[in-house]
Tab-separated table of C-alpha atoms and ligand atoms in Angstrom:
chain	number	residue	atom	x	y	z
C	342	UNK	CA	110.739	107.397	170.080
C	343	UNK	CA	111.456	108.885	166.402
C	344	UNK	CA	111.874	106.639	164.206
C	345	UNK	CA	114.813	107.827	161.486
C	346	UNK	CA	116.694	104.902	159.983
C	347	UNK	CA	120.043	104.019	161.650
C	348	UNK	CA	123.232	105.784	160.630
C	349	UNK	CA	126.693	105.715	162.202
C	350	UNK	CA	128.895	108.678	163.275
C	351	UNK	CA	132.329	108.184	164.398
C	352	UNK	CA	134.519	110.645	166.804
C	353	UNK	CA	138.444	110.526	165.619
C	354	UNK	CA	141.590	112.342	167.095
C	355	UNK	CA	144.484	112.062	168.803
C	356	UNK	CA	145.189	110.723	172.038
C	357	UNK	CA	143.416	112.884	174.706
C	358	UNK	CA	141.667	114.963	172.126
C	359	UNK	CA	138.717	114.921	173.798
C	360	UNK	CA	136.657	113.003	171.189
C	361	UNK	CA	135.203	110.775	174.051
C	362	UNK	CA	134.028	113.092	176.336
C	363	UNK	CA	132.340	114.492	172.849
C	364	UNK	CA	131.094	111.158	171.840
C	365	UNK	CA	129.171	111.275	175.421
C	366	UNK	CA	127.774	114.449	175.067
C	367	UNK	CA	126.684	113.970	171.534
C	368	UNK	CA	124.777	110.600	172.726
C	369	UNK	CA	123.065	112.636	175.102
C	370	UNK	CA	122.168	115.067	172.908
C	371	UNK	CA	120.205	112.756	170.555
C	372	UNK	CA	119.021	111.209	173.466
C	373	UNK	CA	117.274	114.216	174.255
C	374	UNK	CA	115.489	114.537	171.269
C	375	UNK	CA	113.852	111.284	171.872
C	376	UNK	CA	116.229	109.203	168.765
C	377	UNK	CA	117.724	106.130	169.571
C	378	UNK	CA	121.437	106.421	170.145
C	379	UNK	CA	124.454	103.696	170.937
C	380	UNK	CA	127.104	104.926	172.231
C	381	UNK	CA	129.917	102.255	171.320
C	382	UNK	CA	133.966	102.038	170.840
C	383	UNK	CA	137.065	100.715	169.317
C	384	UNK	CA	138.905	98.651	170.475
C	385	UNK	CA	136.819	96.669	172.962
C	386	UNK	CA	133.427	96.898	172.412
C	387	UNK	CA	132.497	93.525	172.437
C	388	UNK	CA	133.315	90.493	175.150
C	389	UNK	CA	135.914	89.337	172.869
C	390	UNK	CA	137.141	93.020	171.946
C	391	UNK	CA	137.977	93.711	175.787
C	392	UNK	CA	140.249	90.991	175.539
C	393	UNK	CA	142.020	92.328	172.404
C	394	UNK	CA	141.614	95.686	173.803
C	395	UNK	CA	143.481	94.402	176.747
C	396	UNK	CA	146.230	92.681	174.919
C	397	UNK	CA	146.267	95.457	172.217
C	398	UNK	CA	146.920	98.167	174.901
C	399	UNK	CA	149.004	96.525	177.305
C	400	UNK	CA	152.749	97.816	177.569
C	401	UNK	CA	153.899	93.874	177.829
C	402	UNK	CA	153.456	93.189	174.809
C	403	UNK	CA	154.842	94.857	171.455
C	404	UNK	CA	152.994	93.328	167.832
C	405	UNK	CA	154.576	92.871	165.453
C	406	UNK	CA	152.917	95.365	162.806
C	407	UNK	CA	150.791	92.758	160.670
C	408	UNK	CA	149.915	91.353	163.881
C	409	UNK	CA	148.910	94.663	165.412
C	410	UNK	CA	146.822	95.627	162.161
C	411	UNK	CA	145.043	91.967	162.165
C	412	UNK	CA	143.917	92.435	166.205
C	413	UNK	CA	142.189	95.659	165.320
C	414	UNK	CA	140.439	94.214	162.389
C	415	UNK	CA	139.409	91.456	164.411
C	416	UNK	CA	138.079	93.626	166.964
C	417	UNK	CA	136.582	95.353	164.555
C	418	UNK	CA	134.657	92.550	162.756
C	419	UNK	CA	133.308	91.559	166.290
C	420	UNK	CA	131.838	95.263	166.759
C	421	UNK	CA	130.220	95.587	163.414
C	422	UNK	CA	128.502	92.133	162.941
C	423	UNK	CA	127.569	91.734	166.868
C	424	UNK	CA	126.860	95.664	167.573
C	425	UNK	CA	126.896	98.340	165.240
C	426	UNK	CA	125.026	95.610	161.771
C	427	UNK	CA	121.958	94.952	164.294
C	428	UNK	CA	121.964	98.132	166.000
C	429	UNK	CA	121.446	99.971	162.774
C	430	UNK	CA	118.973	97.216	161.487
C	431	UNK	CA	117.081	98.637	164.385
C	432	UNK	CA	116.767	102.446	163.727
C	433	UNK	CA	119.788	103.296	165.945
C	434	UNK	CA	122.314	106.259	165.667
C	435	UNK	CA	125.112	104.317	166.368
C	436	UNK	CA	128.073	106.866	167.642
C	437	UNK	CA	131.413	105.110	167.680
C	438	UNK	CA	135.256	106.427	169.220
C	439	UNK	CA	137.520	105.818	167.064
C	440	UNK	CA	136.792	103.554	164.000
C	441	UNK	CA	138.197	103.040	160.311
C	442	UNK	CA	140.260	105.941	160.479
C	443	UNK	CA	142.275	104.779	163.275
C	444	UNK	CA	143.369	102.030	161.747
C	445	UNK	CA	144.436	103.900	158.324
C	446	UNK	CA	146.155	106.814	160.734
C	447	UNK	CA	147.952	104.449	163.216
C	448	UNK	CA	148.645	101.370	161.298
C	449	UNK	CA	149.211	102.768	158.119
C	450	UNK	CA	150.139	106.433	157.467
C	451	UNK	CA	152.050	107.188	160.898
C	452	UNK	CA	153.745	103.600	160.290
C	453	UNK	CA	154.665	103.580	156.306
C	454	UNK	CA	152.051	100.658	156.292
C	455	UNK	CA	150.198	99.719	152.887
C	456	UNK	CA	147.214	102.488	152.629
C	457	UNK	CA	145.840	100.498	149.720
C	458	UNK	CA	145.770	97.227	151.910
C	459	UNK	CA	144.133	98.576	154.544
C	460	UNK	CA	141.622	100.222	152.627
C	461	UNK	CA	140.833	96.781	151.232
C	462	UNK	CA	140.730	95.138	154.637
C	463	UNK	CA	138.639	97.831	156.180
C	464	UNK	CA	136.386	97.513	153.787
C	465	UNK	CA	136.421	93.698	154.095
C	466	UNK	CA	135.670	93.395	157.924
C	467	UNK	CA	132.964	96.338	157.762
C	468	UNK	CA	131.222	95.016	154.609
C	469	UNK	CA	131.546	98.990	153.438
C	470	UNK	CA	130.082	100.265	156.279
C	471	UNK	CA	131.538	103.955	156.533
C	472	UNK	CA	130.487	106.773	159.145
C	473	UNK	CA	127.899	109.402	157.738
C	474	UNK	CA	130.002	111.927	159.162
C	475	UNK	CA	133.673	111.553	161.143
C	476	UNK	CA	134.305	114.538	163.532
C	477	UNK	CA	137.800	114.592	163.700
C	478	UNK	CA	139.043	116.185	166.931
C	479	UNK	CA	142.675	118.047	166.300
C	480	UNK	CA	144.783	119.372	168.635
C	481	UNK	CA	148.889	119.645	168.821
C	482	UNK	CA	149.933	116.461	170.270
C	483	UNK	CA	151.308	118.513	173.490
C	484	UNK	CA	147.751	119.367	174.685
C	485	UNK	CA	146.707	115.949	174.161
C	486	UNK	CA	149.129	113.929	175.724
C	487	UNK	CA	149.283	116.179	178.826
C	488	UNK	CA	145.387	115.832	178.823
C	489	UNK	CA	145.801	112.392	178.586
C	490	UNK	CA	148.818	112.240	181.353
C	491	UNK	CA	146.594	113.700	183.245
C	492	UNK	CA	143.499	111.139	182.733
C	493	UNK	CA	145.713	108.721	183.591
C	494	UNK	CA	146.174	110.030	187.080
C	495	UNK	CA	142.946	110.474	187.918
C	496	UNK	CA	141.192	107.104	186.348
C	497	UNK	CA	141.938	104.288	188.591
C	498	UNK	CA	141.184	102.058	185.590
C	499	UNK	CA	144.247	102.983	183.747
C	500	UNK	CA	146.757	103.762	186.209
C	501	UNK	CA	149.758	103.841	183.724
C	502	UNK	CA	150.292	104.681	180.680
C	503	UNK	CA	149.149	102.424	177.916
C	504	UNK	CA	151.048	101.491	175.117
C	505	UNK	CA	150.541	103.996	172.662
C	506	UNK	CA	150.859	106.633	174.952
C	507	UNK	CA	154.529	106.138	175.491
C	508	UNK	CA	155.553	106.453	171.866
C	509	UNK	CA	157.483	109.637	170.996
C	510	UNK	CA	156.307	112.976	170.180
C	511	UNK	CA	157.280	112.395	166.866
C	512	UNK	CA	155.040	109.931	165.995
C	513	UNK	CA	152.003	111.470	167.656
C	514	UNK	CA	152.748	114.393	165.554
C	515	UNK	CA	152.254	112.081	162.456
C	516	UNK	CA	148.726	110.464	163.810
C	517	UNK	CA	147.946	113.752	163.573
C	518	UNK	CA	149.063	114.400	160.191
C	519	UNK	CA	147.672	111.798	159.162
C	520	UNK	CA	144.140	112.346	160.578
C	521	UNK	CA	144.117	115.791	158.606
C	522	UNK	CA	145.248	114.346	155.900
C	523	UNK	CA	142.492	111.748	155.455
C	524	UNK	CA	140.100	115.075	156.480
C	525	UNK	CA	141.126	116.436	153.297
C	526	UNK	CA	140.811	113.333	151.390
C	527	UNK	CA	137.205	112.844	152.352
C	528	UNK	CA	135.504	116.617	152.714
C	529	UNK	CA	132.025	115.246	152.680
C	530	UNK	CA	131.893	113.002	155.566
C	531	UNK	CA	134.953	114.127	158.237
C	532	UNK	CA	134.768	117.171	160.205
C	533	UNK	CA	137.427	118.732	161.358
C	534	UNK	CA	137.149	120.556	164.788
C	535	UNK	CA	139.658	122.500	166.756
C	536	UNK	CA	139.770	120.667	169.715
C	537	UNK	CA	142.077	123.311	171.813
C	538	UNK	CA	138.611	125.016	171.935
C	539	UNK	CA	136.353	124.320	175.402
C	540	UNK	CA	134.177	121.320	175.584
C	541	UNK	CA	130.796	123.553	175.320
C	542	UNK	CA	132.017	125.515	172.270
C	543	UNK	CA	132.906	122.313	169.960
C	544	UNK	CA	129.540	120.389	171.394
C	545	UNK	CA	128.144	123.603	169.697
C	546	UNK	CA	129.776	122.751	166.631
C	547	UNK	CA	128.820	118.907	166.896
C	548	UNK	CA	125.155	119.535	167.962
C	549	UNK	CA	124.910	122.027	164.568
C	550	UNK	CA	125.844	119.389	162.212
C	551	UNK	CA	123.560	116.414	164.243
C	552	UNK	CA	120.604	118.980	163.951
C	553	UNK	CA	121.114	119.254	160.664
C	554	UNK	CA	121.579	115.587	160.087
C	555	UNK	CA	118.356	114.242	162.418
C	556	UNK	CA	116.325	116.121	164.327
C	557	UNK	CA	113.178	117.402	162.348
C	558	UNK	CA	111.387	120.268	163.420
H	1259	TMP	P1	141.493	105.182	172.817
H	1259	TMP	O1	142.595	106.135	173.112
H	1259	TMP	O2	140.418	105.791	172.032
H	1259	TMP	O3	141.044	104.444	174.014
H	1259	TMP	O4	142.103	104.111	171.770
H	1259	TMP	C1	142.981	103.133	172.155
H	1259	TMP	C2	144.240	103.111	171.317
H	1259	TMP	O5	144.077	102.245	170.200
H	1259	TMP	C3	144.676	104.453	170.766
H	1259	TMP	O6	146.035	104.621	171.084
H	1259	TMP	C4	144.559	104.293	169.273
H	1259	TMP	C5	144.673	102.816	169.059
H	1259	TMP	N1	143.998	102.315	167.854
H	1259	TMP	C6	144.758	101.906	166.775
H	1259	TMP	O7	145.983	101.987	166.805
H	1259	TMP	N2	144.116	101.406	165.680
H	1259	TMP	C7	142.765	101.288	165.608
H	1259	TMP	O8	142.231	100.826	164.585
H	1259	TMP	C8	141.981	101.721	166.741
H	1259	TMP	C9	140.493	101.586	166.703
H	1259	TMP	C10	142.642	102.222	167.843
């Protein structure tokens, strides 16, 4: 194993993007090259977080906002001190879909929600723990719903549509805005990635920028 110290990446997008099957291949990738890599997500990473990933995504049940916001903080708090804190302690690349940015896109931006607040209580549950580098996936909302009508179909796990996939077109379009929004806020560390592109192409892209980032030749 090489040792590099541990660093987190997280994969950010739309529904049906594609950021998880990119999140997989990326794992593998540093895999590969002998680093050690945690592949991890939000919500539900943790035995308590599939519970609030379950309640969170079920179509029975409709948060109230604050509510909503506090669930995937709490979820969130679980992941970093039980996962992603001791994972990194331990040299690991930790690779998470969908993290901080989620919650600023979907709670805040594409809901009129308090930026500044969540900002503050982002930075409360994570203790300041921000990605090294975001790839945001983009696509038009179209393609990623119908990829992720599709999904639904063919993964027995989720045999309807969750929660957030029912919402309107409208607000889809704003996650999105949203998402490239926060791109521009923070050049440094998000990626953006055109995500209409095929898998192998933006892996290209991903691969380039983990290279860079990790693997010493
Ligand atoms: P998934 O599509 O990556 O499985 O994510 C589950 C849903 O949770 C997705 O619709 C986005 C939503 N979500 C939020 O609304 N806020 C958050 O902070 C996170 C992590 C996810």
């Amino acid at each position: 194993m090489k040792e590099v110290s541990g660093d987190l990446i997280s994969f950010e997008g739309i529904e049906g993007c594609g950021k998880s099957t990119q999140a997989k291949l990326a794992a593998a990738f540093l895999d590969e090259q002998d680093l050690k890599v945690l592949l991890s997500r939000e919500p539900g990473a943790t035995a308590m977080g599939r519970e609030l990933r379950r309640l969170l995504l079920s179509p029975d049940f409709a948060p109230e906002t604050m509510t909503e916001l506090l669930l995937y903080l709490a979820d969130r708090r679980e992941h970093v001190r039980k996962i992603i804190q001791p994972h990194l302690e331990q040299g690991f690349l930790v690779l998470v879909d969908r993290y901080i940015d989620s919650t600023w896109v979907y709670q805040g931006y594409a809901r009129d929600g308090d930026l500044d607040l969540i900002d503050r209580m982002n930075e409360l549950v994570t203790g300041g723990l921000c990605p090294r580098r975001t790839f945001l996936l983009d696509c038009p909302p179209e393609i990623g719903l119908q990829r992720a009508r599709k999904r639904n179909l063919t993964d027995g796990s989720r045999g309807c549509e969750d929660r957030f996939e029912q919402l309107d077109m409208a607000f889809h379009q704003q996650i999105r805005e949203g998402f490239l929004l926060l791109a521009r806020q923070h050049p440094e560390r998000i990626v953006v990635l055109d995500a209409t592109r095929d898998v192998e192409n933006i892996h290209r892209q991903i691969r380039e920028v983990l290279e860079a980032l990790y693997v010493v030749r």
